[in-house]
CSV table of C-alpha atoms in Angstrom, one decimal:
chain,number,residue,atom,x,y,z
A,22,MET,CA,-174.1,-123.5,-175.2
A,23,SER,CA,-171.0,-122.1,-172.8
A,24,ILE,CA,-171.3,-121.2,-168.7
A,25,SER,CA,-168.7,-119.1,-167.9
A,26,ILE,CA,-168.4,-119.9,-163.4
A,27,PHE,CA,-166.7,-117.4,-161.1
A,28,SER,CA,-165.9,-119.1,-157.8
A,29,LEU,CA,-166.7,-117.2,-154.8
A,30,LYS,CA,-164.0,-119.8,-153.7
A,31,SER,CA,-161.5,-121.0,-153.9
A,32,ARG,CA,-160.9,-124.3,-156.3
A,33,ASP,CA,-160.7,-127.1,-153.2
A,34,ALA,CA,-160.9,-130.2,-155.3
A,35,HIS,CA,-157.0,-130.4,-156.1
A,36,PHE,CA,-153.6,-130.2,-153.4
A,37,PHE,CA,-151.2,-127.9,-153.9
A,38,SER,CA,-148.1,-128.1,-152.3
A,39,LEU,CA,-143.8,-127.3,-153.0
A,40,TYR,CA,-143.4,-131.0,-151.6
A,41,PRO,CA,-144.4,-133.9,-154.2
A,42,CYS,CA,-147.3,-135.8,-152.8
A,43,ASP,CA,-144.8,-139.6,-152.6
A,44,LYS,CA,-142.2,-137.2,-150.1
A,45,ILE,CA,-144.8,-136.0,-147.5
A,46,CYS,CA,-144.5,-138.0,-144.4
A,47,GLN,CA,-146.4,-136.2,-142.3
A,48,ILE,CA,-150.0,-133.2,-142.3
A,49,LYS,CA,-151.6,-130.9,-140.2
A,50,GLY,CA,-155.5,-130.9,-141.5
A,51,THR,CA,-158.5,-129.6,-140.6
A,52,VAL,CA,-161.7,-133.1,-140.8
A,53,LYS,CA,-164.6,-131.6,-143.3
A,54,SER,CA,-167.0,-134.8,-143.3
A,55,ASN,CA,-168.1,-137.3,-141.7
A,56,PRO,CA,-165.9,-140.4,-141.8
A,57,VAL,CA,-167.2,-143.0,-143.8
A,58,ILE,CA,-166.6,-146.6,-143.2
A,59,SER,CA,-164.0,-147.9,-146.3
A,60,SER,CA,-165.7,-151.1,-148.1
A,61,SER,CA,-162.3,-153.6,-145.9
A,62,ARG,CA,-164.3,-152.2,-142.6
A,63,ASN,CA,-160.6,-151.8,-141.8
A,64,PHE,CA,-160.5,-147.9,-142.3
A,65,TYR,CA,-162.2,-144.8,-142.0
A,66,ARG,CA,-162.2,-142.1,-145.3
A,67,CYS,CA,-162.7,-138.4,-144.5
A,68,ALA,CA,-161.8,-135.4,-146.3
A,69,LEU,CA,-159.0,-133.1,-144.6
A,70,GLU,CA,-157.9,-129.6,-145.7
A,71,VAL,CA,-154.7,-129.3,-145.2
A,72,GLU,CA,-153.1,-126.5,-143.3
A,73,ASP,CA,-148.9,-127.3,-143.9
A,74,CYS,CA,-146.9,-130.6,-145.0
A,75,ARG,CA,-144.0,-131.8,-144.4
A,76,THR,CA,-141.5,-134.4,-145.6
A,77,VAL,CA,-138.6,-135.3,-144.4
A,78,SER,CA,-135.6,-132.6,-145.1
A,79,GLY,CA,-138.7,-129.5,-144.8
A,80,TYR,CA,-141.6,-128.1,-144.6
A,81,SER,CA,-144.2,-126.9,-146.6
A,82,THR,CA,-147.2,-124.6,-146.1
A,83,ALA,CA,-150.2,-126.3,-148.1
A,84,SER,CA,-153.7,-125.6,-149.4
A,85,GLY,CA,-157.0,-127.8,-150.7
A,86,LYS,CA,-158.2,-131.3,-149.7
A,87,ILE,CA,-157.1,-135.4,-149.9
A,88,ASN,CA,-158.4,-137.8,-148.3
A,89,ILE,CA,-157.5,-140.1,-146.4
A,90,LEU,CA,-158.0,-144.1,-144.7
A,91,ILE,CA,-157.3,-143.4,-140.4
A,92,SER,CA,-157.8,-146.8,-138.4
A,93,LYS,CA,-161.5,-147.8,-136.7
A,94,GLU,CA,-159.2,-148.0,-134.0
A,95,ILE,CA,-159.7,-145.0,-133.8
A,96,VAL,CA,-162.3,-143.5,-135.3
A,97,GLU,CA,-164.5,-145.9,-133.7
A,98,SER,CA,-163.1,-144.6,-129.6
A,99,HIS,CA,-166.4,-143.2,-128.6
A,100,TYR,CA,-169.2,-145.5,-130.5
A,101,PRO,CA,-171.0,-147.0,-128.4
A,102,LYS,CA,-170.7,-151.0,-128.6
A,103,LYS,CA,-167.6,-151.5,-130.6
A,104,LEU,CA,-164.4,-153.1,-129.2
A,105,TYR,CA,-162.1,-150.3,-129.1
A,106,PHE,CA,-164.4,-147.8,-127.1
A,107,ASP,CA,-162.0,-145.4,-125.4
A,108,SER,CA,-163.6,-142.6,-124.6
A,109,GLY,CA,-159.7,-140.9,-123.5
A,110,VAL,CA,-159.5,-140.8,-127.2
A,111,PRO,CA,-160.6,-137.3,-128.3
A,112,CYS,CA,-163.4,-138.4,-131.6
A,113,ILE,CA,-163.1,-138.2,-135.0
A,114,GLU,CA,-165.4,-135.7,-136.8
A,115,SER,CA,-165.6,-132.8,-138.8
A,116,GLY,CA,-163.7,-129.8,-137.7
A,117,ALA,CA,-161.3,-131.9,-135.6
A,118,ILE,CA,-157.8,-130.8,-135.6
A,119,LEU,CA,-155.2,-133.0,-136.9
A,120,ASP,CA,-151.5,-133.5,-137.3
A,121,CYS,CA,-150.6,-136.4,-139.0
A,122,LYS,CA,-148.1,-139.2,-140.1
A,123,VAL,CA,-149.2,-140.5,-143.2
A,124,VAL,CA,-147.9,-142.9,-146.3
A,125,LEU,CA,-148.9,-142.4,-149.9
A,126,LEU,CA,-151.3,-144.6,-151.1
A,127,ASP,CA,-153.2,-143.4,-154.2
A,128,GLU,CA,-151.5,-140.0,-155.5
A,129,LYS,CA,-154.8,-140.0,-158.3
A,130,GLU,CA,-157.3,-139.8,-155.7
A,131,ARG,CA,-154.9,-137.9,-153.1
A,132,LEU,CA,-155.5,-140.9,-150.7
A,133,PHE,CA,-153.2,-141.5,-147.7
A,134,LYS,CA,-153.5,-143.6,-145.1
A,135,ALA,CA,-152.8,-142.3,-141.7
A,136,ASP,CA,-150.0,-144.2,-139.4
A,137,SER,CA,-150.7,-142.1,-136.1
A,138,ILE,CA,-152.7,-138.9,-135.3
A,139,GLU,CA,-152.8,-136.3,-132.9
A,140,PHE,CA,-155.6,-134.3,-131.8
A,141,LEU,CA,-154.3,-130.2,-131.7
A,142,ASP,CA,-158.2,-128.6,-131.4
A,143,TRP,CA,-161.4,-127.8,-132.6
A,144,ASN,CA,-162.2,-125.6,-135.1
A,145,ASN,CA,-164.6,-124.0,-133.3
A,146,LYS,CA,-167.2,-124.5,-130.0
A,147,ILE,CA,-169.8,-125.4,-133.0
A,148,SER,CA,-167.4,-128.1,-134.5
A,149,PHE,CA,-167.5,-129.7,-131.0
A,150,PHE,CA,-170.7,-129.5,-130.0
A,151,ARG,CA,-171.5,-131.3,-133.2
A,152,ALA,CA,-169.3,-133.9,-133.0
A,153,ILE,CA,-171.0,-134.4,-129.0
A,154,CYS,CA,-174.4,-134.4,-130.6
A,155,ARG,CA,-173.7,-136.8,-132.6
A,156,ILE,CA,-171.7,-139.0,-130.8
A,157,ASN,CA,-174.6,-139.8,-128.3
A,158,PHE,CA,-177.3,-140.1,-131.0
A,159,LYS,CA,-175.3,-142.6,-131.6
A,160,ARG,CA,-175.7,-143.7,-127.7
A,161,LEU,CA,-179.3,-143.2,-128.2
A,162,LEU,CA,-179.5,-145.5,-130.8
A,163,ALA,CA,-177.6,-148.3,-129.9
A,164,MET,CA,-179.9,-149.3,-127.7
A,165,TRP,CA,-182.1,-150.5,-130.7
A,166,ASN,CA,-179.7,-153.1,-132.1
A,167,SER,CA,-180.1,-153.3,-135.7
A,168,ALA,CA,-183.0,-150.8,-136.3
A,169,GLY,CA,-181.3,-147.8,-134.1
A,170,GLY,CA,-178.6,-148.9,-136.8
A,171,PHE,CA,-181.1,-147.7,-140.0
A,172,LEU,CA,-182.2,-145.0,-138.3
A,173,LEU,CA,-178.7,-143.8,-137.7
A,174,ALA,CA,-178.3,-144.1,-141.5
A,175,LEU,CA,-181.2,-142.3,-142.4
A,176,LEU,CA,-180.8,-139.6,-140.2
A,177,SER,CA,-176.3,-139.1,-139.7
A,178,ALA,CA,-175.2,-141.0,-143.4
A,179,SER,CA,-173.2,-142.9,-140.5
A,180,LYS,CA,-173.6,-146.8,-141.8
A,181,GLU,CA,-171.4,-148.5,-139.7
A,182,TYR,CA,-174.4,-150.2,-137.7
A,183,THR,CA,-176.6,-150.9,-140.5
A,184,GLU,CA,-176.0,-155.1,-141.6
A,185,ASP,CA,-174.2,-156.0,-144.0
A,186,ILE,CA,-177.1,-158.1,-145.7
A,187,VAL,CA,-179.6,-154.2,-145.2
A,188,SER,CA,-176.8,-152.8,-147.3
A,189,GLU,CA,-176.1,-155.4,-150.3
A,190,SER,CA,-179.2,-155.7,-150.3
A,191,PHE,CA,-180.9,-152.3,-151.1
A,192,ARG,CA,-177.4,-152.2,-153.1
A,193,LEU,CA,-178.4,-154.7,-155.2
A,194,ALA,CA,-182.5,-153.4,-155.9
A,195,GLY,CA,-181.6,-150.2,-157.1
A,196,LEU,CA,-182.0,-148.4,-153.3
A,197,SER,CA,-178.5,-146.6,-152.7
A,198,HIS,CA,-180.3,-143.5,-152.5
A,199,ILE,CA,-182.7,-144.1,-149.9
A,200,LEU,CA,-179.5,-145.3,-147.7
A,201,ALA,CA,-177.9,-142.2,-149.1
A,202,LEU,CA,-178.8,-139.0,-147.8
A,203,SER,CA,-180.6,-137.4,-150.4
A,204,GLY,CA,-184.4,-135.1,-151.7
A,205,MET,CA,-186.3,-137.4,-150.2
A,206,HIS,CA,-184.6,-137.1,-146.4
A,207,VAL,CA,-185.1,-133.5,-146.3
A,208,SER,CA,-188.5,-133.4,-148.2
A,209,ILE,CA,-189.2,-135.5,-145.1
A,210,PHE,CA,-188.2,-133.1,-142.2
A,211,SER,CA,-189.4,-129.9,-144.5
A,212,SER,CA,-193.1,-131.6,-145.0
A,213,THR,CA,-193.4,-132.6,-141.2
A,214,SER,CA,-192.4,-129.5,-140.0
A,215,GLN,CA,-195.2,-127.7,-142.0
A,216,LYS,CA,-197.5,-130.2,-141.1
A,217,LEU,CA,-196.2,-129.5,-137.5
A,218,PHE,CA,-196.3,-125.5,-137.4
A,219,LYS,CA,-199.4,-124.9,-139.7
A,220,PHE,CA,-200.9,-123.0,-137.8
A,221,SER,CA,-198.5,-120.3,-138.0
A,222,GLY,CA,-199.4,-119.5,-140.9
A,223,LYS,CA,-197.8,-119.7,-144.5
A,224,ARG,CA,-194.8,-117.3,-144.5
A,225,ILE,CA,-193.7,-119.0,-140.5
A,226,THR,CA,-194.8,-121.7,-141.6
A,227,ASN,CA,-191.8,-122.3,-143.8
A,228,LEU,CA,-189.1,-120.6,-142.4
A,229,LEU,CA,-189.7,-123.2,-139.1
A,230,SER,CA,-190.0,-125.6,-141.9
A,231,VAL,CA,-186.3,-124.2,-144.1
A,232,LEU,CA,-184.7,-124.2,-140.2
A,233,SER,CA,-185.4,-127.8,-139.8
A,234,VAL,CA,-184.1,-128.7,-143.1
A,235,GLY,CA,-181.3,-126.3,-142.2
A,236,LEU,CA,-180.8,-128.3,-138.8
A,237,PHE,CA,-181.1,-131.8,-139.8
A,238,VAL,CA,-178.2,-131.1,-143.0
A,239,TRP,CA,-175.5,-129.0,-140.7
A,240,PHE,CA,-176.3,-132.9,-138.1
A,241,ALA,CA,-176.0,-134.7,-141.3
A,242,GLY,CA,-173.0,-133.0,-143.0
A,243,PHE,CA,-173.0,-131.4,-146.3
A,244,SER,CA,-172.5,-133.8,-148.8
A,245,PRO,CA,-173.1,-132.7,-152.3
A,246,SER,CA,-176.8,-134.0,-153.0
A,247,LEU,CA,-177.8,-133.0,-149.0
A,248,THR,CA,-176.6,-129.0,-150.1
A,249,ARG,CA,-178.5,-128.9,-153.3
A,250,ALA,CA,-181.1,-130.1,-151.2
A,251,LEU,CA,-181.1,-128.1,-148.5
A,252,LEU,CA,-179.9,-124.9,-151.8
A,253,GLY,CA,-183.4,-126.0,-153.4
A,254,CYS,CA,-185.2,-125.0,-150.0
A,255,LEU,CA,-183.9,-122.0,-149.4
A,256,ILE,CA,-184.3,-120.6,-152.8
A,257,SER,CA,-188.2,-122.5,-152.8
A,258,PHE,CA,-188.5,-119.9,-149.9
A,259,ILE,CA,-187.0,-117.2,-151.4
A,260,LEU,CA,-189.3,-117.0,-154.1
A,261,ASP,CA,-192.1,-118.3,-152.8
A,262,PHE,CA,-191.6,-114.8,-149.9
A,263,PHE,CA,-191.0,-112.3,-152.3
A,264,CYS,CA,-193.8,-114.1,-154.5
A,265,ILE,CA,-191.9,-114.8,-157.4
A,266,LYS,CA,-193.2,-117.8,-159.7
A,267,LEU,CA,-190.4,-119.8,-161.6
A,268,LYS,CA,-190.2,-123.2,-163.2
A,269,ASN,CA,-188.9,-126.4,-161.4
A,270,ILE,CA,-186.0,-126.2,-163.8
A,271,ASP,CA,-185.1,-122.9,-163.7
A,272,THR,CA,-185.4,-123.5,-159.9
A,273,LEU,CA,-183.2,-126.7,-160.6
A,274,CYS,CA,-180.7,-124.5,-162.1
A,275,ILE,CA,-180.0,-121.9,-159.7
A,276,ALA,CA,-179.8,-124.3,-157.4
A,277,PHE,CA,-177.0,-125.4,-159.3
A,278,LEU,CA,-175.0,-122.8,-160.1
A,279,ILE,CA,-175.0,-121.8,-156.7
A,280,GLN,CA,-173.7,-124.9,-155.1
A,281,ILE,CA,-170.7,-125.6,-158.2
A,282,MET,CA,-169.7,-121.4,-157.2
A,283,ILE,CA,-169.5,-121.7,-153.2
A,284,PHE,CA,-168.7,-125.6,-153.2
A,285,PRO,CA,-166.8,-126.1,-156.4
A,286,SER,CA,-165.2,-129.9,-155.6
A,287,ASP,CA,-168.5,-130.8,-155.5
A,288,PHE,CA,-168.7,-130.9,-159.1
A,289,SER,CA,-166.8,-133.9,-159.4
A,290,SER,CA,-168.6,-135.7,-156.9
A,291,ILE,CA,-170.2,-138.9,-157.9
A,292,SER,CA,-173.3,-137.8,-155.4
A,293,PHE,CA,-173.4,-134.4,-156.8
A,294,MET,CA,-173.9,-135.6,-160.5
A,295,LEU,CA,-176.6,-138.9,-159.4
A,296,SER,CA,-178.4,-135.5,-157.2
A,297,TYR,CA,-179.4,-133.3,-160.6
A,298,LEU,CA,-179.5,-135.7,-162.9
A,299,ALA,CA,-182.5,-137.7,-160.7
A,300,LEU,CA,-183.9,-134.3,-160.4
A,301,LEU,CA,-184.1,-133.2,-164.1
A,302,GLY,CA,-185.2,-136.4,-165.3
A,303,ILE,CA,-187.9,-136.1,-162.9
A,304,THR,CA,-189.1,-132.4,-164.0
A,305,LEU,CA,-188.5,-132.8,-167.8
A,306,VAL,CA,-190.3,-136.0,-168.5
A,307,SER,CA,-192.8,-137.4,-165.2
A,308,ASN,CA,-195.9,-135.4,-165.6
A,309,PRO,CA,-195.6,-136.8,-169.4
A,310,ILE,CA,-195.4,-139.9,-168.5
A,311,SER,CA,-197.1,-140.3,-165.6
A,312,ARG,CA,-200.1,-139.2,-167.6
A,313,ILE,CA,-199.7,-141.7,-169.8
A,314,LEU,CA,-199.1,-144.7,-166.7
A,315,SER,CA,-202.2,-143.4,-164.0
A,316,ARG,CA,-204.8,-144.4,-166.5
A,317,PHE,CA,-203.9,-147.8,-166.3
A,318,PHE,CA,-202.3,-147.7,-162.4
A,319,GLY,CA,-203.9,-144.1,-161.0
A,320,SER,CA,-203.3,-141.2,-160.4
A,321,TYR,CA,-201.1,-143.0,-156.6
A,322,LEU,CA,-199.3,-145.4,-158.1
A,323,GLY,CA,-198.9,-143.6,-161.9
A,324,ASN,CA,-196.7,-140.5,-159.9
A,325,SER,CA,-194.8,-142.6,-158.2
A,326,LEU,CA,-193.7,-145.3,-161.0
A,327,SER,CA,-192.9,-142.6,-163.6
A,328,SER,CA,-191.2,-140.2,-160.9
A,329,SER,CA,-188.3,-143.9,-160.7
A,330,ILE,CA,-188.7,-144.5,-163.7
A,331,SER,CA,-188.1,-140.7,-164.4
A,332,ALA,CA,-185.2,-140.3,-162.0
A,333,ILE,CA,-183.2,-144.2,-163.5
A,334,SER,CA,-183.5,-143.3,-167.1
A,335,PHE,CA,-181.0,-140.5,-166.5
A,336,THR,CA,-178.6,-141.6,-163.9
A,337,GLY,CA,-178.9,-145.3,-165.5
A,338,PHE,CA,-176.1,-144.7,-168.3
A,339,LEU,CA,-174.1,-143.1,-165.4
A,340,SER,CA,-174.5,-145.6,-162.7
A,341,ALA,CA,-173.5,-148.2,-165.5
A,342,ARG,CA,-170.4,-146.9,-165.8
A,343,ILE,CA,-169.5,-146.3,-162.2
A,344,PHE,CA,-171.4,-149.6,-160.2
A,345,GLY,CA,-170.6,-151.3,-163.5
A,346,PHE,CA,-175.0,-152.9,-163.6
A,347,ILE,CA,-178.1,-151.2,-163.5
A,348,SER,CA,-181.4,-152.6,-161.5
A,349,PRO,CA,-184.3,-152.9,-163.8
A,350,ILE,CA,-186.4,-153.8,-160.0
A,351,GLY,CA,-185.6,-150.9,-158.9
A,352,VAL,CA,-188.4,-148.8,-160.5
A,353,ILE,CA,-191.0,-151.3,-158.6
A,354,SER,CA,-188.8,-151.3,-155.0
A,355,THR,CA,-188.4,-147.4,-154.6
A,356,ILE,CA,-192.8,-147.3,-154.8
A,357,ILE,CA,-192.9,-150.3,-152.3
A,358,ILE,CA,-189.8,-149.3,-150.2
A,359,SER,CA,-189.7,-145.6,-149.9
A,360,PRO,CA,-193.0,-145.4,-148.3
A,361,LEU,CA,-192.6,-147.5,-145.9
A,362,VAL,CA,-188.5,-146.0,-144.9
A,363,THR,CA,-190.7,-142.4,-145.1
A,364,LEU,CA,-193.1,-144.4,-141.8
A,365,PHE,CA,-189.8,-145.8,-140.2
A,366,LEU,CA,-188.6,-142.6,-140.3
A,367,ILE,CA,-190.8,-139.8,-139.5
A,368,MET,CA,-191.4,-142.8,-136.4
A,369,GLY,CA,-188.5,-143.2,-135.3
A,370,LEU,CA,-188.1,-139.4,-135.2
A,371,PHE,CA,-191.5,-140.3,-133.1
A,372,CYS,CA,-189.7,-142.4,-130.7
A,373,ILE,CA,-186.6,-140.6,-130.3
A,374,LEU,CA,-188.6,-138.2,-129.2
A,375,LEU,CA,-190.4,-140.1,-126.5
A,376,ALA,CA,-187.5,-142.0,-125.4
A,377,LEU,CA,-185.7,-138.6,-124.6
A,378,ILE,CA,-188.6,-137.5,-122.3
A,379,PHE,CA,-189.7,-141.0,-121.1
A,380,PRO,CA,-186.6,-143.1,-120.8
A,381,PHE,CA,-189.0,-146.2,-119.8
A,382,LEU,CA,-190.5,-146.8,-122.7
A,383,SER,CA,-186.8,-147.1,-124.3
A,384,MET,CA,-187.5,-150.9,-124.9
A,385,PRO,CA,-191.3,-150.7,-126.2
A,386,LEU,CA,-190.4,-147.8,-128.6
A,387,GLY,CA,-187.1,-150.1,-130.0
A,388,THR,CA,-189.5,-153.7,-130.1
A,389,ILE,CA,-192.0,-151.1,-132.4
A,390,LEU,CA,-189.1,-150.0,-134.7
A,391,GLN,CA,-188.1,-153.4,-134.7
A,392,ILE,CA,-190.8,-155.1,-136.4
A,393,LEU,CA,-191.2,-152.2,-139.2
A,394,TYR,CA,-187.5,-152.4,-139.4
A,395,TYR,CA,-187.7,-156.1,-139.7
A,396,VAL,CA,-190.6,-155.7,-142.5
A,397,ILE,CA,-188.8,-153.0,-144.9
A,398,LYS,CA,-185.4,-156.1,-144.9
A,399,GLN,CA,-187.0,-158.9,-145.4
A,400,ILE,CA,-188.9,-156.8,-148.5
A,401,SER,CA,-185.4,-155.2,-149.8
A,402,ILE,CA,-183.4,-158.7,-149.7
A,403,PHE,CA,-187.0,-160.6,-152.0
A,404,PHE,CA,-186.6,-157.5,-154.5
A,405,ALA,CA,-182.5,-158.1,-154.3
A,406,LYS,CA,-182.7,-161.8,-155.8
A,407,PHE,CA,-184.1,-160.0,-159.5
A,408,GLU,CA,-180.3,-159.8,-161.8
A,409,PRO,CA,-179.5,-157.1,-162.0
A,410,ILE,CA,-178.2,-156.2,-165.6
A,411,TYR,CA,-174.7,-155.9,-165.5
A,412,ILE,CA,-172.3,-153.7,-168.2
A,413,ASN,CA,-169.1,-154.9,-169.5
């Protein structure tokens, strides 16, 4: 079976210019993703949608996206509790228009390193407002130390304040999907908003739920996995509004087709592949497995185990191919850690609201979050001690 897909937008998975990449020394473009700290912790990586480029001998218009490494001295200039804090340097966030002097590092990945950066403007006022919100959000959570850093990672995909031992423990324990913003976070926002607004009627409640999810995705950033979750919510809302019933697999396929038409570059993203494969596994085989496991472990534990087994069975081969190992303990660790992280996230949102209304409560609220964070941290470290299966 073959499917022909006609994109609604020009494919931006590639970079086009009259000049070869190794000749380019200067690039002008708009930041299109949140800056993510590299494994070396010396640079931040983000996507740049290019408008034009220059060489030592000429100038050319260009199109498509590149990946650019920016030194942490520049990116962290507005971040609280960082060595390079300087409010006089423009913040690097999605929507910033930059003119960069660059050096090519990897032509295949279209990866450049910025030697110097000139900030030109913001793409629009909404991008500027979002950047200011994200910076001030980091300043608010910085006072809650490591618990605040963990909450920041769960809410905005910014992991520069997350403890290394927690990141590594989550990775070895098969819990990386919890730190990587995904459908789990969207479902938390959706279910929480539905409970808060359930008095307003079903359709209004569903609308407010979709709006809250959209606001969260806008703030956190349109990563492939979050985009998939947002599309799923929108499709479900539209189907419910018109009283149309579809199977879950049909809804997933519709979301898949819409996403690769609107965001064709997502198709080559690892998070896109893992997100759809995990949900495909849960959709296709979770119910049969659940019926079997529920006989022995009860309905709640049986459902949780079946979801973990289904997701891992469909993503395991790809994960092994990309990361070089599989963590079978992830089936168990997810069941224990996921509810705790959900509780931490809901408590964190409640504490943020209280801290904004009653600033004098900030310290005791931070202490409560710190206790729950410590429990999550120690459990993840325990599960990380189980040896993963390495694939040569």
